[in-house]
Amino acid sequence: MTDLQPEPDAATEPIRVILKPRRAMPFFSRHPWVFDSAIDRVSSQPEQGGPVEVWSAKNEFVAHGFWNSASNIRVRLFSWDRQQPPDDAWLDSTIRRAVSLRRSLFDLTSPVSACRLVFSEADGVSGLTGDLYGNHLLVQFTSLALYLRRDAIVASLQRELQPEGIWLRTEKGMREAEGLEAADGLITGAPPPRPLFIEENGIQFGVDVQEGQKTGCYLDQRDNRLAAAKYCRGQDVLDAFCFSGGFGITAAKVGAAASVLGIDSSEAALNLAAANAELNGVADRCRYLRGDVKAELAQMAADGRKFGTVIIDPPRMARSRSGLSRAVKGYFRLNQAALKVLKPDGILVTCSCSGLVSREAFREMLANVATISGRSIQILEQLGQPPDHPVSVSCPETEYLKVLICRVS
C-alpha cells in the first residue's frame, strides 16, 4: 500500500474510482476485476473504456485501470505502479513478456506450431487472448478498453512475431457483456487458410481458425490428450463432444486404441475430424456420428453398447454464477450417462472448462455420480492447463480446466 495522498484536483488529476470501506484488499492483492458492488463513488464521469485510478476508502492508491459502465466488471485493473499507467508502451512490454514465456516453450518460427501466446488475466492483460497457429495469429477481445487500443496491441504482436496475418475472433455474448461491437475478420496481412495445419504430439491436425470453436482448436487439451491416450491401448473408445477429433485420433495413433467413435453436433467439426483421421492414417479405426451426446448416450445404453474408455469433453456450461448450479447438474447427468456405457474397470476421462466450477465441486459431482450409480470411481490423474495457459495466483478464475482420468469398477 502507498502513503496517503491528498484529495484530487478535478481539473488536473485523473478520474478516481473510490472503493467502499473494507473492499480494497483483493485489489491490493492484484485481482484485476472491480465490480460495481465494490465501488462507493467516482470523482467524475469516465469515458467508456477510458483510464481511471482506483483508490481505497482510506485515500490510498490501488491501481490504474479502464472503466466500462456497460460491463459487470466496472473497472479492469492493469498497473499497480502509480508512476506507470497502462499506456501503449506498457501494453507492448506486457505482451513481449507473455510472448517470451511461449518462446521458451515452443518453436514460434515453425509453420506447424500452435500455442496460446497471451492469456488475458493470467498474463496481466485482462480481456485479450492471442493464439499462434503456424504463421498466423488469432486475437480475441473480451474487454472494450483493449479493443479500443487494438491498433497498439496488433502493432506489438507484429513486431514480436511478423505473422503472415492476424485474424479477429469474437466471443458470443460480448456485445451484451462489454458493449463491444466487433465482427470476425482479417485485421492485417493474409487470411488464414482453411484448413490450417498444425502438429501436436507428432500428430497433424487441420483446424479452421476462421469459424471453428474457440479460436479454432482446443490448445489447452494438448497434454491431456496425450495423457489419456496411454489408457486406450486395445480399447474401444468413445470420444464425446469430439470436435475435430483431438482426443480420439491421439488415442488411435499414439495410444493404439482398437476403435474410436466420435460424437458431435457440428457437421463441420465432424468433417474436419474425419479428414484429420485420414491425414494421420487412422481412418480405418475412427468413425464419427452427428448427434446430441446425451441422446446418443441414452440410446447406446439402451442398446447395451459398452466401451473400454469414455471421454467426455463438453463445452463450457457455466458463463455466470447464476448458472453454476445448473452447470453442476449438467455435468452430473453427463457423467452418469457415460458410466452406463462404460465397461467394468473401464477408464472415464471427464473434463470441465467452466472456470466457475471449482476443482472441488467437480470432484464432489463425480462422487455423487459414484453414489447414485453404485460404482466405485478411482481418480488416477488430476490434470489441468498446460504452461501456455498459466494460472495467476492473484486471479483464481484463470484456473478453469479440470480433467480427471478415472478407473470405474
Coordinates of C-alpha atoms in Angstrom, one line a residue:
M1 CA 0.0 0.0 0.0
T2 CA 1.2 3.5 -0.8
D3 CA 1.3 6.5 1.5
L4 CA -1.8 8.6 2.0
Q5 CA -2.4 11.0 -0.8
P6 CA -4.3 14.3 -0.9
E7 CA -7.7 14.5 -2.5
P8 CA -7.5 15.2 -6.2
D9 CA -8.0 18.5 -8.0
A10 CA -10.7 17.6 -10.6
A11 CA -9.2 19.9 -13.1
T12 CA -5.8 18.3 -13.2
E13 CA -6.0 14.8 -11.6
P14 CA -7.1 11.6 -13.3
I15 CA -10.6 10.3 -12.6
R16 CA -10.7 8.4 -9.4
V17 CA -12.9 5.4 -8.6
I18 CA -13.3 5.3 -4.8
L19 CA -13.9 1.9 -3.2
K20 CA -16.3 1.2 -0.4
P21 CA -14.7 0.7 3.1
R22 CA -13.1 -2.7 3.6
R23 CA -13.4 -3.6 -0.1
A24 CA -9.9 -2.8 -1.3
M25 CA -7.8 -5.8 -0.1
P26 CA -8.5 -8.1 -3.2
F27 CA -7.3 -5.3 -5.4
F28 CA -4.2 -4.5 -3.4
S29 CA -3.6 -8.3 -3.9
R30 CA -3.8 -7.7 -7.6
H31 CA -7.2 -9.2 -8.5
P32 CA -8.0 -7.4 -11.8
W33 CA -11.8 -7.2 -11.6
V34 CA -13.6 -4.4 -9.8
F35 CA -17.4 -5.0 -9.8
D36 CA -19.9 -2.2 -9.2
S37 CA -20.8 -3.6 -5.8
A38 CA -17.3 -2.6 -4.5
I39 CA -17.5 1.0 -5.7
D40 CA -18.6 3.8 -3.5
R41 CA -18.3 6.8 -5.9
V42 CA -16.4 8.2 -8.9
S43 CA -14.8 11.6 -8.9
S44 CA -16.3 12.4 -12.3
Q45 CA -17.8 10.6 -15.2
P46 CA -15.2 8.5 -17.1
E47 CA -15.4 7.8 -20.8
Q48 CA -16.3 4.2 -21.8
G49 CA -13.0 2.3 -22.0
G50 CA -11.2 5.3 -20.6
P51 CA -8.5 5.4 -17.9
V52 CA -9.2 5.7 -14.2
E53 CA -7.3 5.3 -11.0
V54 CA -8.8 3.1 -8.2
W55 CA -8.4 4.4 -4.6
S56 CA -9.3 2.9 -1.3
A57 CA -11.8 4.5 1.1
K58 CA -8.7 5.4 3.2
N59 CA -7.4 7.5 0.3
E60 CA -4.7 5.0 -0.8
F61 CA -3.8 4.5 -4.4
V62 CA -4.6 0.9 -5.5
A63 CA -4.1 0.6 -9.3
H64 CA -4.6 2.0 -12.8
G65 CA -7.5 0.6 -14.8
F66 CA -10.0 1.2 -17.5
W67 CA -13.7 2.0 -17.0
N68 CA -16.8 0.3 -18.6
S69 CA -20.2 1.1 -17.2
A70 CA -21.8 -1.3 -19.6
S71 CA -20.0 -4.3 -18.0
N72 CA -20.5 -6.1 -14.8
I73 CA -16.7 -5.6 -14.4
R74 CA -16.8 -1.8 -13.9
V75 CA -13.0 -1.4 -13.9
R76 CA -10.3 -3.8 -15.2
L77 CA -7.1 -3.2 -13.4
F78 CA -3.7 -3.4 -15.2
S79 CA -0.9 -1.5 -13.4
W80 CA -0.3 -1.2 -9.7
D81 CA 2.5 1.2 -10.1
R82 CA 1.2 4.8 -9.8
Q83 CA 4.0 6.1 -12.0
Q84 CA 3.2 3.6 -14.8
P85 CA -0.2 3.9 -16.3
P86 CA -1.2 1.2 -18.8
D87 CA -0.3 3.2 -21.9
D88 CA 0.9 1.8 -25.3
A89 CA 4.5 1.3 -24.0
W90 CA 3.2 -0.6 -21.0
L91 CA 1.0 -2.8 -23.3
D92 CA 4.0 -3.5 -25.6
S93 CA 6.2 -4.5 -22.6
T94 CA 3.5 -6.8 -21.1
I95 CA 2.8 -8.5 -24.5
R96 CA 6.5 -9.0 -25.0
R97 CA 6.8 -10.7 -21.6
A98 CA 3.9 -13.0 -22.4
V99 CA 5.4 -14.0 -25.8
S100 CA 8.8 -14.5 -24.1
L101 CA 7.3 -17.3 -22.0
R102 CA 5.9 -19.1 -25.0
R103 CA 9.2 -18.7 -26.9
S104 CA 10.8 -20.7 -24.1
L105 CA 8.3 -23.5 -24.6
F106 CA 7.7 -23.7 -28.3
D107 CA 9.4 -23.0 -31.6
L108 CA 7.4 -20.0 -32.6
T109 CA 9.1 -19.9 -36.0
S110 CA 7.7 -23.3 -37.0
P111 CA 4.9 -23.3 -39.6
V112 CA 3.1 -26.1 -37.7
S113 CA 3.5 -24.8 -34.1
A114 CA 0.3 -23.8 -32.2
C115 CA 0.1 -22.3 -28.7
R116 CA -1.6 -19.6 -26.7
L117 CA 0.6 -16.5 -26.8
V118 CA -1.4 -14.2 -24.5
F119 CA -3.8 -15.5 -21.9
S120 CA -5.8 -12.5 -20.6
E121 CA -5.7 -12.0 -16.8
A122 CA -3.0 -14.7 -16.4
D123 CA -0.6 -12.5 -18.5
G124 CA -1.8 -9.2 -16.9
V125 CA -3.9 -8.0 -19.9
S126 CA -7.5 -8.7 -18.8
G127 CA -9.6 -9.1 -21.9
L128 CA -7.0 -10.1 -24.5
T129 CA -6.4 -13.6 -25.8
G130 CA -3.9 -14.3 -28.6
D131 CA -3.2 -17.7 -30.2
L132 CA -0.5 -18.7 -32.7
Y133 CA -1.3 -21.1 -35.4
G134 CA 1.8 -21.6 -37.6
N135 CA 2.4 -18.3 -39.4
H136 CA -1.0 -16.8 -38.4
L137 CA -2.3 -15.1 -35.2
L138 CA -5.8 -15.2 -33.8
V139 CA -6.8 -12.4 -31.4
Q140 CA -9.9 -12.2 -29.3
F141 CA -11.0 -9.2 -27.2
T142 CA -13.3 -9.5 -24.2
S143 CA -12.6 -6.0 -22.9
L144 CA -13.9 -2.9 -24.5
A145 CA -10.9 -0.9 -23.3
L146 CA -8.4 -3.2 -25.0
Y147 CA -10.5 -3.4 -28.2
L148 CA -10.3 0.4 -28.4
R149 CA -6.5 0.0 -28.1
R150 CA -6.3 -2.8 -30.6
D151 CA -4.0 -0.9 -33.0
A152 CA -1.2 -0.7 -30.4
I153 CA -1.8 -4.3 -29.5
V154 CA -1.7 -5.5 -33.1
A155 CA 1.5 -3.5 -33.7
S156 CA 3.2 -5.1 -30.7
L157 CA 2.3 -8.6 -31.9
Q158 CA 3.5 -7.8 -35.4
R159 CA 6.9 -6.6 -34.0
E160 CA 7.3 -9.7 -31.9
L161 CA 6.3 -12.4 -34.5
Q162 CA 6.0 -11.0 -38.0
P163 CA 3.0 -13.2 -38.8
E164 CA 1.5 -13.6 -42.3
G165 CA -1.8 -12.4 -41.0
I166 CA -3.8 -11.5 -37.9
W167 CA -7.4 -12.6 -37.7
L168 CA -10.0 -11.3 -35.2
R169 CA -12.3 -13.8 -33.5
T170 CA -15.2 -12.7 -31.3
E171 CA -16.9 -14.4 -28.4
K172 CA -20.6 -14.9 -28.2
G173 CA -22.2 -12.5 -25.7
M174 CA -19.5 -9.8 -25.7
R175 CA -21.9 -7.2 -27.2
E176 CA -24.1 -7.6 -24.2
A177 CA -21.3 -8.2 -21.6
E178 CA -19.0 -5.4 -22.7
G179 CA -20.8 -3.2 -25.1
L180 CA -18.3 -4.3 -27.6
E181 CA -19.3 -4.3 -31.3
A182 CA -16.8 -6.4 -33.3
A183 CA -17.1 -8.9 -36.0
D184 CA -14.8 -11.8 -37.1
G185 CA -12.5 -10.9 -39.8
L186 CA -9.0 -10.0 -41.1
I187 CA -7.2 -7.3 -39.1
T188 CA -4.0 -7.3 -41.2
G189 CA -2.0 -9.4 -43.7
A190 CA -3.3 -12.5 -45.4
P191 CA -6.3 -14.5 -44.1
P192 CA -5.5 -17.9 -42.6
P193 CA -6.1 -20.9 -44.9
R194 CA -9.0 -23.3 -44.3
P195 CA -7.9 -25.6 -43.0
L196 CA -4.6 -24.5 -41.5
F197 CA -2.4 -27.4 -40.5
I198 CA -0.6 -27.7 -37.1
E199 CA 1.3 -30.5 -35.4
E200 CA 0.7 -31.7 -31.8
N201 CA 2.5 -34.7 -30.1
G202 CA 3.6 -35.9 -33.5
I203 CA 0.0 -35.8 -34.9
Q204 CA -1.1 -33.5 -37.7
F205 CA -4.4 -31.6 -37.4
G206 CA -6.2 -29.4 -39.8
V207 CA -8.0 -26.6 -38.0
D208 CA -10.5 -24.0 -39.1
V209 CA -9.4 -20.9 -37.3
Q210 CA -11.9 -18.7 -39.1
E211 CA -15.0 -20.5 -38.0
G212 CA -14.0 -23.4 -35.7
Q213 CA -14.9 -23.4 -32.0
K214 CA -13.0 -21.1 -29.6
T215 CA -10.1 -19.8 -31.9
G216 CA -10.1 -23.0 -34.0
C217 CA -8.7 -25.6 -31.7
Y218 CA -8.7 -26.6 -28.0
L219 CA -5.0 -26.0 -27.5
D220 CA -5.4 -26.3 -23.7
Q221 CA -6.1 -30.0 -24.0
R222 CA -2.8 -30.8 -25.8
D223 CA -1.1 -32.5 -22.9
N224 CA -4.3 -34.1 -21.6
R225 CA -4.9 -35.8 -25.0
L226 CA -1.5 -37.5 -24.7
A227 CA -2.1 -38.4 -21.1
A228 CA -5.5 -40.0 -21.9
A229 CA -4.1 -42.0 -24.8
K230 CA -2.0 -44.3 -22.7
Y231 CA -5.1 -45.8 -21.2
C232 CA -6.6 -46.6 -24.5
R233 CA -4.4 -49.5 -25.8
G234 CA -6.6 -52.1 -27.4
Q235 CA -9.8 -50.4 -26.2
D236 CA -13.0 -49.3 -28.0
V237 CA -13.0 -45.6 -27.2
L238 CA -16.0 -43.2 -27.1
D239 CA -15.0 -39.6 -27.8
A240 CA -18.0 -37.5 -26.8
F241 CA -18.0 -33.8 -27.9
C242 CA -15.1 -34.8 -30.2
F243 CA -15.0 -31.5 -32.2
S244 CA -12.1 -32.0 -34.7
G245 CA -11.1 -35.4 -33.3
G246 CA -8.2 -34.5 -31.0
F247 CA -8.7 -36.9 -28.1
G248 CA -9.9 -39.8 -30.3
I249 CA -7.2 -39.5 -33.0
T250 CA -4.5 -39.3 -30.4
A251 CA -6.0 -42.4 -28.7
A252 CA -5.8 -44.2 -32.0
K253 CA -2.4 -43.1 -33.3
V254 CA -0.4 -42.8 -30.0
G255 CA -2.5 -45.0 -27.7
A256 CA -3.2 -47.8 -30.1
A257 CA -6.9 -47.8 -29.5
A258 CA -8.8 -50.6 -31.2
S259 CA -11.6 -48.3 -32.4
V260 CA -12.8 -44.7 -31.8
L261 CA -16.4 -43.4 -32.1
G262 CA -16.6 -39.6 -32.1
I263 CA -19.8 -37.8 -31.4
D264 CA -20.5 -34.1 -32.0
S265 CA -23.5 -32.0 -33.0
S266 CA -21.5 -30.0 -35.6
E267 CA -21.3 -31.4 -39.1
A268 CA -18.4 -29.1 -40.0
A269 CA -16.4 -30.3 -37.0
L270 CA -17.1 -34.0 -37.9
N271 CA -16.0 -33.5 -41.5
L272 CA -12.7 -32.0 -40.1
A273 CA -12.3 -34.9 -37.7
A274 CA -12.7 -37.4 -40.4
A275 CA -10.2 -35.6 -42.6
N276 CA -7.8 -35.5 -39.6
A277 CA -8.2 -39.2 -39.1
E278 CA -7.4 -39.8 -42.7
L279 CA -4.4 -37.4 -42.5
N280 CA -2.9 -39.5 -39.7
G281 CA -3.6 -42.9 -41.1
V282 CA -6.2 -44.0 -38.5
A283 CA -9.4 -43.5 -40.6
D284 CA -10.0 -47.3 -40.5
R285 CA -10.3 -47.2 -36.7
C286 CA -12.2 -43.9 -36.4
R287 CA -15.9 -43.4 -37.1
Y288 CA -17.9 -40.2 -36.5
L289 CA -21.6 -39.7 -35.6
R290 CA -23.5 -36.5 -35.7
G291 CA -26.0 -36.1 -32.9
D292 CA -26.8 -34.9 -29.4
V293 CA -24.4 -36.5 -27.0
K294 CA -26.9 -37.0 -24.2
A295 CA -29.4 -38.6 -26.6
E296 CA -26.8 -40.8 -28.2
L297 CA -25.5 -42.0 -24.8
A298 CA -29.0 -42.9 -23.8
Q299 CA -29.6 -44.9 -27.0
M300 CA -26.3 -46.7 -26.7
A301 CA -27.1 -47.6 -23.0
A302 CA -30.5 -48.9 -24.1
D303 CA -28.8 -51.0 -26.8
G304 CA -26.3 -52.4 -24.3
R305 CA -23.3 -51.0 -26.1
K306 CA -20.1 -50.7 -24.0
F307 CA -16.7 -49.0 -24.3
G308 CA -13.4 -49.6 -22.6
T309 CA -12.7 -45.8 -22.5
V310 CA -15.2 -43.0 -22.5
I311 CA -14.0 -39.4 -22.9
I312 CA -16.4 -36.5 -22.0
D313 CA -15.2 -33.1 -23.0
P314 CA -18.3 -30.8 -23.2
P315 CA -18.3 -27.1 -24.0
R316 CA -18.3 -24.6 -21.1
M317 CA -21.5 -24.9 -19.1
A318 CA -21.4 -22.0 -16.7
R319 CA -20.9 -18.5 -18.0
S320 CA -22.1 -16.7 -14.9
R321 CA -22.6 -17.5 -11.2
S322 CA -26.3 -17.7 -11.7
G323 CA -25.8 -20.7 -13.9
L324 CA -23.4 -22.6 -11.6
S325 CA -26.0 -24.9 -10.1
R326 CA -27.4 -25.8 -13.5
A327 CA -23.9 -26.5 -14.8
V328 CA -23.1 -28.9 -12.0
K329 CA -26.3 -30.7 -12.6
G330 CA -25.4 -30.9 -16.3
Y331 CA -22.0 -32.4 -15.5
F332 CA -23.7 -34.9 -13.2
R333 CA -26.2 -36.1 -15.8
L334 CA -23.5 -36.4 -18.5
N335 CA -21.1 -38.4 -16.3
Q336 CA -23.9 -40.6 -15.0
A337 CA -24.9 -41.3 -18.7
A338 CA -21.2 -42.0 -19.5
L339 CA -20.9 -44.7 -16.8
K340 CA -23.9 -46.5 -18.3
V341 CA -21.9 -47.2 -21.5
L342 CA -18.5 -47.9 -19.7
K343 CA -17.3 -51.4 -19.2
P344 CA -16.4 -52.6 -15.6
D345 CA -12.9 -51.4 -14.8
G346 CA -13.1 -49.1 -17.8
I347 CA -11.5 -45.6 -18.0
L348 CA -13.5 -42.4 -17.8
V349 CA -11.8 -39.2 -18.9
T350 CA -14.1 -36.4 -17.8
C351 CA -13.4 -32.7 -18.4
S352 CA -14.8 -29.3 -17.4
C353 CA -13.7 -26.0 -18.9
S354 CA -16.1 -24.0 -16.7
G355 CA -13.9 -21.7 -14.6
L356 CA -16.8 -21.1 -12.2
V357 CA -17.0 -24.8 -11.4
S358 CA -14.1 -25.4 -8.9
R359 CA -12.0 -28.5 -8.9
E360 CA -13.5 -29.4 -5.5
A361 CA -17.1 -29.0 -6.9
F362 CA -16.2 -31.1 -9.9
R363 CA -14.8 -34.0 -7.8
E364 CA -17.8 -33.7 -5.5
M365 CA -20.1 -34.1 -8.5
L366 CA -18.2 -37.2 -9.5
A367 CA -18.5 -38.6 -6.0
N368 CA -22.3 -38.1 -6.3
V369 CA -22.3 -40.0 -9.6
A370 CA -20.4 -42.9 -7.9
T371 CA -23.0 -43.0 -5.1
I372 CA -26.1 -42.9 -7.4
S373 CA -24.6 -45.3 -10.0
G374 CA -23.4 -47.8 -7.3
R375 CA -20.0 -47.9 -8.9
S376 CA -16.6 -47.2 -7.4
I377 CA -14.6 -44.4 -9.1
Q378 CA -10.8 -44.1 -8.6
I379 CA -9.1 -40.9 -9.8
L380 CA -5.8 -41.9 -11.5
E381 CA -4.8 -38.5 -12.7
Q382 CA -5.9 -34.9 -12.0
L383 CA -4.9 -32.7 -14.8
G384 CA -5.4 -29.1 -15.9
Q385 CA -4.0 -26.4 -18.2
P386 CA -0.6 -26.5 -20.0
P387 CA 2.0 -23.9 -19.3
D388 CA 1.0 -21.7 -22.2
H389 CA -2.3 -21.3 -20.3
P390 CA -0.8 -20.2 -17.0
V391 CA -2.8 -19.6 -13.8
S392 CA -2.4 -16.2 -11.9
V393 CA -2.3 -16.7 -8.2
S394 CA -4.0 -13.3 -7.9
C395 CA -6.9 -14.3 -10.1
P396 CA -8.1 -17.9 -9.3
E397 CA -10.6 -17.6 -12.1
T398 CA -7.7 -18.2 -14.6
E399 CA -7.6 -21.8 -13.4
Y400 CA -10.6 -23.1 -15.4
L401 CA -9.7 -26.5 -16.9
K402 CA -10.2 -29.7 -14.9
V403 CA -9.5 -33.2 -16.4
L404 CA -9.9 -36.3 -14.2
I405 CA -8.8 -39.7 -15.6
C406 CA -10.6 -42.3 -13.6
R407 CA -11.0 -46.1 -13.3
V408 CA -14.6 -47.2 -12.8
S409 CA -15.3 -50.6 -11.3

